[in-house]
XYZ file of N, CA and C in Angstrom:
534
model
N -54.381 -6.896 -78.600
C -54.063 -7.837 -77.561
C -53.241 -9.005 -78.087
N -53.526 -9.624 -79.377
C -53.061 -10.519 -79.746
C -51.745 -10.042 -80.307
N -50.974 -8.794 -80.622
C -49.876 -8.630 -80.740
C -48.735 -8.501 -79.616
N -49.704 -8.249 -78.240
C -49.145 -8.329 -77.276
C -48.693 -9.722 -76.915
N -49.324 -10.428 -76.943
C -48.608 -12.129 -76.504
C -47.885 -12.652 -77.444
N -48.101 -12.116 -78.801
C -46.968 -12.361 -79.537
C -45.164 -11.760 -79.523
N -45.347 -10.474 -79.179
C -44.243 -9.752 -78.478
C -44.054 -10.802 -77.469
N -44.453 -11.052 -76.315
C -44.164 -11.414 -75.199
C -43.638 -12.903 -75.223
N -43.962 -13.273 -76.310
C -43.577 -15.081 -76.737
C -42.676 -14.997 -77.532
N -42.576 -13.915 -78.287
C -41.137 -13.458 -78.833
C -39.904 -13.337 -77.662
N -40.213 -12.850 -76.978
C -39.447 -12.379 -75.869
C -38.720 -13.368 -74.953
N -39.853 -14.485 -74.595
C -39.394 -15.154 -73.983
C -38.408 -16.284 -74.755
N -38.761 -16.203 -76.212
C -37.636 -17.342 -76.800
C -36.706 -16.681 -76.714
N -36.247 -15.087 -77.090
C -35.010 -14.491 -76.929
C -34.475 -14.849 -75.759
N -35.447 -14.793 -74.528
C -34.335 -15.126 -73.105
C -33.891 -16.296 -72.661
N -34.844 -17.218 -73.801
C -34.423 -18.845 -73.680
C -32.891 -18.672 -74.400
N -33.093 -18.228 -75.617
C -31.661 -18.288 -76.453
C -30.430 -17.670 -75.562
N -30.790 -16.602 -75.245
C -29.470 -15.687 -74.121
C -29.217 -16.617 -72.992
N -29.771 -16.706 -72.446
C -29.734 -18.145 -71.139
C -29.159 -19.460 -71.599
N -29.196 -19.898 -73.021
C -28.649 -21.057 -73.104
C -27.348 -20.996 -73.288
N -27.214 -19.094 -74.616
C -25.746 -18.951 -74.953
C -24.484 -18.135 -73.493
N -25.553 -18.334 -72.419
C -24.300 -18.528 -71.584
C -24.214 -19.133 -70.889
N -25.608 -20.071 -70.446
C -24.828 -21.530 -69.685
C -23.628 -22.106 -70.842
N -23.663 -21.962 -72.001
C -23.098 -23.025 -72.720
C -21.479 -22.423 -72.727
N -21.718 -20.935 -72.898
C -20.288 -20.322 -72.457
C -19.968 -21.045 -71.166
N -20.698 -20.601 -70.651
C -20.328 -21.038 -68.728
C -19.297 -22.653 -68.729
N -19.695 -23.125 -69.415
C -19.930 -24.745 -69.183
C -18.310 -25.016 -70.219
N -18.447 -24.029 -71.375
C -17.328 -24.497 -71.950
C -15.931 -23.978 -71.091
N -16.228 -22.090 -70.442
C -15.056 -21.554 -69.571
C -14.861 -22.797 -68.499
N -15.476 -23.607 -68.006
C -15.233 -24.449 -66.641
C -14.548 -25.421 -67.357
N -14.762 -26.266 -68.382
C -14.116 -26.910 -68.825
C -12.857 -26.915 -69.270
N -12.643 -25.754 -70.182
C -10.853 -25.797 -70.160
C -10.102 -25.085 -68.684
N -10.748 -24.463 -67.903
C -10.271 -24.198 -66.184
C -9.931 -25.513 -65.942
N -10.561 -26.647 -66.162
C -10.367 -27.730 -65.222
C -9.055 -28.337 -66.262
N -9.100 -28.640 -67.050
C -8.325 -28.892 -68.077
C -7.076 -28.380 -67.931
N -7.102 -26.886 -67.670
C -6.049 -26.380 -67.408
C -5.183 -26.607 -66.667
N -6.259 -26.538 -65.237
C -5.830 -26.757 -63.770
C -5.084 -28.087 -63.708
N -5.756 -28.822 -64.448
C -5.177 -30.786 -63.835
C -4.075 -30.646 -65.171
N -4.070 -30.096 -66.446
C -3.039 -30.372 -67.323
C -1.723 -29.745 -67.255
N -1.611 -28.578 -66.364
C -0.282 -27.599 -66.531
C 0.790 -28.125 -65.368
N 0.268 -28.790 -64.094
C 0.987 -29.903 -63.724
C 2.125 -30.862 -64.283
N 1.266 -31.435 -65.035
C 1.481 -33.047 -65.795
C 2.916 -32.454 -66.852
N 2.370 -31.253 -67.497
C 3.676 -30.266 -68.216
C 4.312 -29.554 -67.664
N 4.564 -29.369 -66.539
C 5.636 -29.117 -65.838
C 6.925 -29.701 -65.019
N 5.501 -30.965 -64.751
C 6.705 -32.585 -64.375
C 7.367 -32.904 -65.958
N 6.678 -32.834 -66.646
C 7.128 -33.229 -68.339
C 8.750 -32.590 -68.426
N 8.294 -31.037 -68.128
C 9.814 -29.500 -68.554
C 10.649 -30.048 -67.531
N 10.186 -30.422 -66.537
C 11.582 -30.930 -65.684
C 12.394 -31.926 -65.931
N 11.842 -33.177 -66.097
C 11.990 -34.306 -66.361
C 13.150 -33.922 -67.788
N 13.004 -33.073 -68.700
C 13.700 -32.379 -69.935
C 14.468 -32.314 -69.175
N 14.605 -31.024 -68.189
C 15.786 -30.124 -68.437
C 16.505 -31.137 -67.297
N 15.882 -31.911 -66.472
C 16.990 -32.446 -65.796
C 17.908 -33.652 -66.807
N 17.376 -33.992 -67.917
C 17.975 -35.211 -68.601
C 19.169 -34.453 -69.728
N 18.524 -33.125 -70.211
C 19.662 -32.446 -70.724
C 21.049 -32.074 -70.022
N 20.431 -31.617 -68.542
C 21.837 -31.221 -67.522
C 22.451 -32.386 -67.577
N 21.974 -33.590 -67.487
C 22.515 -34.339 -67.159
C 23.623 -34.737 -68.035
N 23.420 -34.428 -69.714
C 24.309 -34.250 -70.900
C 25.531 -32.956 -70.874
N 24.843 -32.018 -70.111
C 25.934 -31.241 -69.820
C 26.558 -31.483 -69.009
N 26.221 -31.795 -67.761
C 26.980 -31.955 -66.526
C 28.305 -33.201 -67.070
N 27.947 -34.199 -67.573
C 28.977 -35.231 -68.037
C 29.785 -34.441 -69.050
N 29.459 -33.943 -70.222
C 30.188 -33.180 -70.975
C 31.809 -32.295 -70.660
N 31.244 -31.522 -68.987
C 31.571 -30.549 -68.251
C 32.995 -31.302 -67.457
N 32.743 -32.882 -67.627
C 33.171 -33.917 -66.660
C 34.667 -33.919 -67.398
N 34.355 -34.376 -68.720
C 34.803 -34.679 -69.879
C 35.848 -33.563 -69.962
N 35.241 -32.234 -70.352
C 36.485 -31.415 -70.789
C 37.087 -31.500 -69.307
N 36.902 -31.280 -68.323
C 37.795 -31.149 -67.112
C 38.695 -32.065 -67.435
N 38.464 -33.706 -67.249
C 39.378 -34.457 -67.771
C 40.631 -34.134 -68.762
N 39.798 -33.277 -70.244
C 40.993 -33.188 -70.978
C 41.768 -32.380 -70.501
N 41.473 -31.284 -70.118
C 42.310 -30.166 -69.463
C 43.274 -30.781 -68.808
N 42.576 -31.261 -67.818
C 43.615 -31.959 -66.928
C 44.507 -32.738 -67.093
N 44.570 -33.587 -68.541
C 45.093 -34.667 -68.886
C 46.476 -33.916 -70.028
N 46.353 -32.487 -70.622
C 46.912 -31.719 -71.714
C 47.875 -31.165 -70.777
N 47.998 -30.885 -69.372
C 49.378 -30.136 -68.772
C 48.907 -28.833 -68.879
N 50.417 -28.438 -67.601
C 49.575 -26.938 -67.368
C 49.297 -25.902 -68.412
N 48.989 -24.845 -68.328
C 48.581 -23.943 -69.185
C 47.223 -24.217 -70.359
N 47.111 -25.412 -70.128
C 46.082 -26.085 -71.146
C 44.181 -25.230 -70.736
N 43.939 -24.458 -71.538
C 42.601 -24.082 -70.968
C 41.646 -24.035 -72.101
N 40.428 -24.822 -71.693
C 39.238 -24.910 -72.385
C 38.321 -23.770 -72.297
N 36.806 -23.439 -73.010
C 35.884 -22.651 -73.117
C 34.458 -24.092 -73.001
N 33.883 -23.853 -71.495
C 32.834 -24.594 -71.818
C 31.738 -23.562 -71.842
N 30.881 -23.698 -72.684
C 29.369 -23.075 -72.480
C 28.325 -24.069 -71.930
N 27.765 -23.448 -70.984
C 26.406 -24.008 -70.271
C 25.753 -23.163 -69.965
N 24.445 -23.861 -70.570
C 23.352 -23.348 -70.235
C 22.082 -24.180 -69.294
N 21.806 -23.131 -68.330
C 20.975 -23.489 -67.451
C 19.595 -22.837 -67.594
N 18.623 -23.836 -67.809
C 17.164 -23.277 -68.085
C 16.909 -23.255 -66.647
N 16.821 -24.018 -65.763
C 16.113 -23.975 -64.390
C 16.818 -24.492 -63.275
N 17.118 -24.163 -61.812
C 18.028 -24.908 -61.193
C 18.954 -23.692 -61.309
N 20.370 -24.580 -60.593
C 21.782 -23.572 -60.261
C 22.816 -24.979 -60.091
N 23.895 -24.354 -60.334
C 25.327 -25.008 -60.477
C 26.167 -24.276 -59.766
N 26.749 -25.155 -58.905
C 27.683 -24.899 -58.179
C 28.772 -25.273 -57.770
N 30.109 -24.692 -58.087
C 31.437 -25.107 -58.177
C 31.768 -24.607 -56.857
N 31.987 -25.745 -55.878
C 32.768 -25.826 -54.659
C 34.025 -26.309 -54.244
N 35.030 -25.085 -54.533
C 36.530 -25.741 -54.535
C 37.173 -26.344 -52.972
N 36.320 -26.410 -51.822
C 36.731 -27.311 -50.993
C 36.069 -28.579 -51.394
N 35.634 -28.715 -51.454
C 35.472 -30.376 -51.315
C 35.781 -30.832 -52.894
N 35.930 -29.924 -53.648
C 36.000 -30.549 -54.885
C 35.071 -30.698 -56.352
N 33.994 -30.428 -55.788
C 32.720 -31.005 -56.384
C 32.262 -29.779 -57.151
N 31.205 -30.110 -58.501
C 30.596 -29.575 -59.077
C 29.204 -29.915 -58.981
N 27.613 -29.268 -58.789
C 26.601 -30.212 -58.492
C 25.844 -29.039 -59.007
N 24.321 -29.824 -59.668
C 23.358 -28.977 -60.211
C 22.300 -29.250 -59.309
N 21.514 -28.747 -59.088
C 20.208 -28.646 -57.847
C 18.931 -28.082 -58.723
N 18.212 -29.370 -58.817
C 16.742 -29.057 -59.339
C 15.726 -29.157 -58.530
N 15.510 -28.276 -57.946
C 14.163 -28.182 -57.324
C 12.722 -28.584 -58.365
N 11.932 -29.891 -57.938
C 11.269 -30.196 -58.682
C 9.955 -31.545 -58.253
N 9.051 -31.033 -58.787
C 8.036 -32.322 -57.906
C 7.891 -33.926 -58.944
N 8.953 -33.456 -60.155
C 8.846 -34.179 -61.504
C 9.443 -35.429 -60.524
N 9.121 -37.034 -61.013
C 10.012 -38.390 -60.770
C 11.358 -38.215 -61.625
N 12.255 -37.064 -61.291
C 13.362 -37.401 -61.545
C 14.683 -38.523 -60.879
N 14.574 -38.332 -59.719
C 15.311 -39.294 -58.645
C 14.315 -39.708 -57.246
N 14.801 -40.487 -56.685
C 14.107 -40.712 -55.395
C 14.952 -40.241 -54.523
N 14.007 -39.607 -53.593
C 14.347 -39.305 -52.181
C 15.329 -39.742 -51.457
N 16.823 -39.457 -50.683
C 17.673 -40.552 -50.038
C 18.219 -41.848 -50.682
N 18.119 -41.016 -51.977
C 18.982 -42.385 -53.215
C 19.909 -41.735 -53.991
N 20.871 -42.634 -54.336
C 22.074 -42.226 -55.295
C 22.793 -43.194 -55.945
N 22.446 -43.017 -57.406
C 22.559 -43.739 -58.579
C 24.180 -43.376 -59.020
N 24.846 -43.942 -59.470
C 25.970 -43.814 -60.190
C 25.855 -43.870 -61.925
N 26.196 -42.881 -62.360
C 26.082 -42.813 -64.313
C 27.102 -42.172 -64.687
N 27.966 -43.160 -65.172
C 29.478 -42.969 -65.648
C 30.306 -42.099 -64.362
N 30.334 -40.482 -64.783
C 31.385 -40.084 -63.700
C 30.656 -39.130 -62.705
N 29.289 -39.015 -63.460
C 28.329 -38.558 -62.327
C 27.400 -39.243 -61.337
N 26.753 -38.781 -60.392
C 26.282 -39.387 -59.045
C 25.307 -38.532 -58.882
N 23.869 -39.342 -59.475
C 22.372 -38.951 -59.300
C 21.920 -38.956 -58.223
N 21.371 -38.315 -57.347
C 21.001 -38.205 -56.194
C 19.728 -37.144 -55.782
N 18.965 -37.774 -54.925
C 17.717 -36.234 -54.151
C 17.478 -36.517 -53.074
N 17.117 -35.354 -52.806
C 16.750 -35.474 -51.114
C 16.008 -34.593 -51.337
N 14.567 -34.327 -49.850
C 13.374 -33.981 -50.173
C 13.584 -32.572 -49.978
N 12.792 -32.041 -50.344
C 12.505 -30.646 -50.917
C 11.446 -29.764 -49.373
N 12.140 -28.728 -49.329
C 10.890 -27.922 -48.281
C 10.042 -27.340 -49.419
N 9.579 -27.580 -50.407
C 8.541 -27.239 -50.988
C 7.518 -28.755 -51.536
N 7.782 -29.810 -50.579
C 6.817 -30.849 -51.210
C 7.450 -31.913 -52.318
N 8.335 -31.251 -53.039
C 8.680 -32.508 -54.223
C 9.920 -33.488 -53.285
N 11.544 -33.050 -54.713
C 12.077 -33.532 -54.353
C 13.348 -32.476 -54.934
N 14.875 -32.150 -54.493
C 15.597 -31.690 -54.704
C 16.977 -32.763 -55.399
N 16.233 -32.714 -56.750
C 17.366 -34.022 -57.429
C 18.759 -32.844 -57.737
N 19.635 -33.854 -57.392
C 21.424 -33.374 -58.209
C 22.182 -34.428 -58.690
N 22.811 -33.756 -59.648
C 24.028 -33.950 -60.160
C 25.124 -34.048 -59.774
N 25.816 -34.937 -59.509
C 27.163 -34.300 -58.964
C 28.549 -34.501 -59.519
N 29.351 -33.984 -59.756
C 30.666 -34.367 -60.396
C 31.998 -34.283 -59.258
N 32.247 -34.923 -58.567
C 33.361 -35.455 -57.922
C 34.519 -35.434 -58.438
N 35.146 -34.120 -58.746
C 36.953 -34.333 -59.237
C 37.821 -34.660 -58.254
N 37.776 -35.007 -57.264
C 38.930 -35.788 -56.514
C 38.704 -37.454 -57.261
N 37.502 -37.646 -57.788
C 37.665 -39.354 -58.070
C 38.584 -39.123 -59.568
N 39.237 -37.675 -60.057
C 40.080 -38.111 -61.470
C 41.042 -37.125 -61.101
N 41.708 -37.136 -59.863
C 42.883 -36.109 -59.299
C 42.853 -34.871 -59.121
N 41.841 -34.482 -59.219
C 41.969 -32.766 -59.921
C 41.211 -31.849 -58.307
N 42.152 -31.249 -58.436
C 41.979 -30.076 -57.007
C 41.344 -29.182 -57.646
N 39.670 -28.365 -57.674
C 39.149 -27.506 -58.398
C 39.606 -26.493 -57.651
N 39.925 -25.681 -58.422
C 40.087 -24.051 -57.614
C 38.757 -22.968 -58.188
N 37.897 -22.844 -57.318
C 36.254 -22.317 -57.562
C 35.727 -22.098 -56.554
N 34.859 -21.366 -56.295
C 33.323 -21.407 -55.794
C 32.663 -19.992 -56.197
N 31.806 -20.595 -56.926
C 30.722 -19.859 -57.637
C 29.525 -20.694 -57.497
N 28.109 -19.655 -57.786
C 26.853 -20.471 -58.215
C 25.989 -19.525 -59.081
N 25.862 -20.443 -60.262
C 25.165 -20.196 -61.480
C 24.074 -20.606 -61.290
N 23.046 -19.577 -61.911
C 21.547 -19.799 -61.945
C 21.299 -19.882 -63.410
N 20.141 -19.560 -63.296
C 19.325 -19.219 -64.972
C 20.120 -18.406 -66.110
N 20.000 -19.384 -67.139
C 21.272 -18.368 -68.246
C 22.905 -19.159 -68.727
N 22.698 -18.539 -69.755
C 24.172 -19.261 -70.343
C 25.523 -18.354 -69.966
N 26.528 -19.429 -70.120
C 27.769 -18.900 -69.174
C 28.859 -19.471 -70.016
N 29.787 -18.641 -70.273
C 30.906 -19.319 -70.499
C 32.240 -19.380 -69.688
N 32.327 -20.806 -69.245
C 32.975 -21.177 -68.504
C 34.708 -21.517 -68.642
N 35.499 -20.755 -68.156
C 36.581 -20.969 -68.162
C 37.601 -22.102 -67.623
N 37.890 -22.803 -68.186
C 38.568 -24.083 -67.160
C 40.065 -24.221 -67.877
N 40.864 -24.029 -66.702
C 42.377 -23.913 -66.882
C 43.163 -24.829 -65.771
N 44.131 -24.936 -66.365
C 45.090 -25.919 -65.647
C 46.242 -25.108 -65.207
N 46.252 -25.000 -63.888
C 47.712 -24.796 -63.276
C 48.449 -25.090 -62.799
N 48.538 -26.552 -63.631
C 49.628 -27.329 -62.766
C 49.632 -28.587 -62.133
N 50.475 -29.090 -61.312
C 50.670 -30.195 -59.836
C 50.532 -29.289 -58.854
N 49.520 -30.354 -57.736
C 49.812 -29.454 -56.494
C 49.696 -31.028 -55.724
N 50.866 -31.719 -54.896
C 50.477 -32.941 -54.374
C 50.140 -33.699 -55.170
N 50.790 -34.087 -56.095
C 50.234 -35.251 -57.689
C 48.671 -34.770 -57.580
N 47.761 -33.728 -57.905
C 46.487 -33.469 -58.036
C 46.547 -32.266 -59.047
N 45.926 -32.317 -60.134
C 46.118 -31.382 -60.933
C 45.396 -30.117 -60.822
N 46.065 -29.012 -60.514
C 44.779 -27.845 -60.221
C 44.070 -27.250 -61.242
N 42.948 -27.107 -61.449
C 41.788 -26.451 -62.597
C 41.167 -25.536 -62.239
N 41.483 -24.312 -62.699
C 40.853 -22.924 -62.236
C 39.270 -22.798 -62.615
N 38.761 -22.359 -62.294
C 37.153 -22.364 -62.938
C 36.866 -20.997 -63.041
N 36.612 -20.497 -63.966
C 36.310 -18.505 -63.728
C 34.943 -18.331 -64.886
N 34.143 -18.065 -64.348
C 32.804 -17.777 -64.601
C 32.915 -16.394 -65.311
């Protein structure tokens, strides 16, 4: 008899020990869930906040060689490479413009605002997904230049062709070929 309650008091410390080693699992899985949950946010506003401050080095860059092109006479043609981690670029040869579109909930720009930085024009407007849809924009009518383009680049590196063909109306034309 007395080996029996000893078994049985054996037993029950084993189910104390199993019971504790998985509340304590339990308790540690909830903890990095929550961790997870509230931290992968905070690093994703972080990756945006990046890649929009890098575009923003390209996009001026992009500004730049157009300029030289434009400034070297016809036949003059550059090789730009860009790369786009997130977002799209888009060369619109009516109106002129070059603009990057980041869909993003990061404080990159405010809503119905537009900042001026050197030859680009920071700007967002709100997003049908909740954030905000910040751009870039590069305006070649403000340095003469008639773009001849329309394309839109997504995700991925590109090398970008930019050529000069010329006067058209004192406006210098710049081919863009993706």
């Amino acid at each position: 008899m007395n080996s029996i309650v000893i078994i049985i008091t054996g037993m029950r410390k084993a189910v104390h020990v199993v019971i504790s080693s998985v509340l304590i699992f339990f308790i540690i899985l909830v903890t990095v869930m929550i961790t997870y949950l509230w931290g992968m946010p905070i690093v994703e506003k972080s990756k945006d906040s990046a890649i929009f401050e890098s575009m923003k080095v390209n996009m001026n860059s992009l500004c730049e060689t157009i300029k030289t092109v434009s400034r070297e006479g016809e036949g003059s043609e550059r090789i730009f490479i860009l790369h786009i981690v997130k977002g799209r670029v888009y060369f619109d040869g009516t109106s002129d413009l070059i603009f990057y579109e980041l869909d993003t909930r990061a404080n990159v720009v405010e809503q119905n605002f537009t900042v001026h930085e050197g030859n680009l024009e920071i700007c967002g407007k709100k997003s049908p997904h909740g954030g905000v849809i910040a751009q870039i924009i590069i305006n070649c009518t403000k340095f003469d230049v008639d773009l001849i383009a329309n394309a839109s680049l997504g995700k991925g590196y590109f090398n970008i062709s930019l050529i000069n063909l010329g006067l058209n109306n004192s406006k210098t034309m710049i081919e863009v070929r993706t």
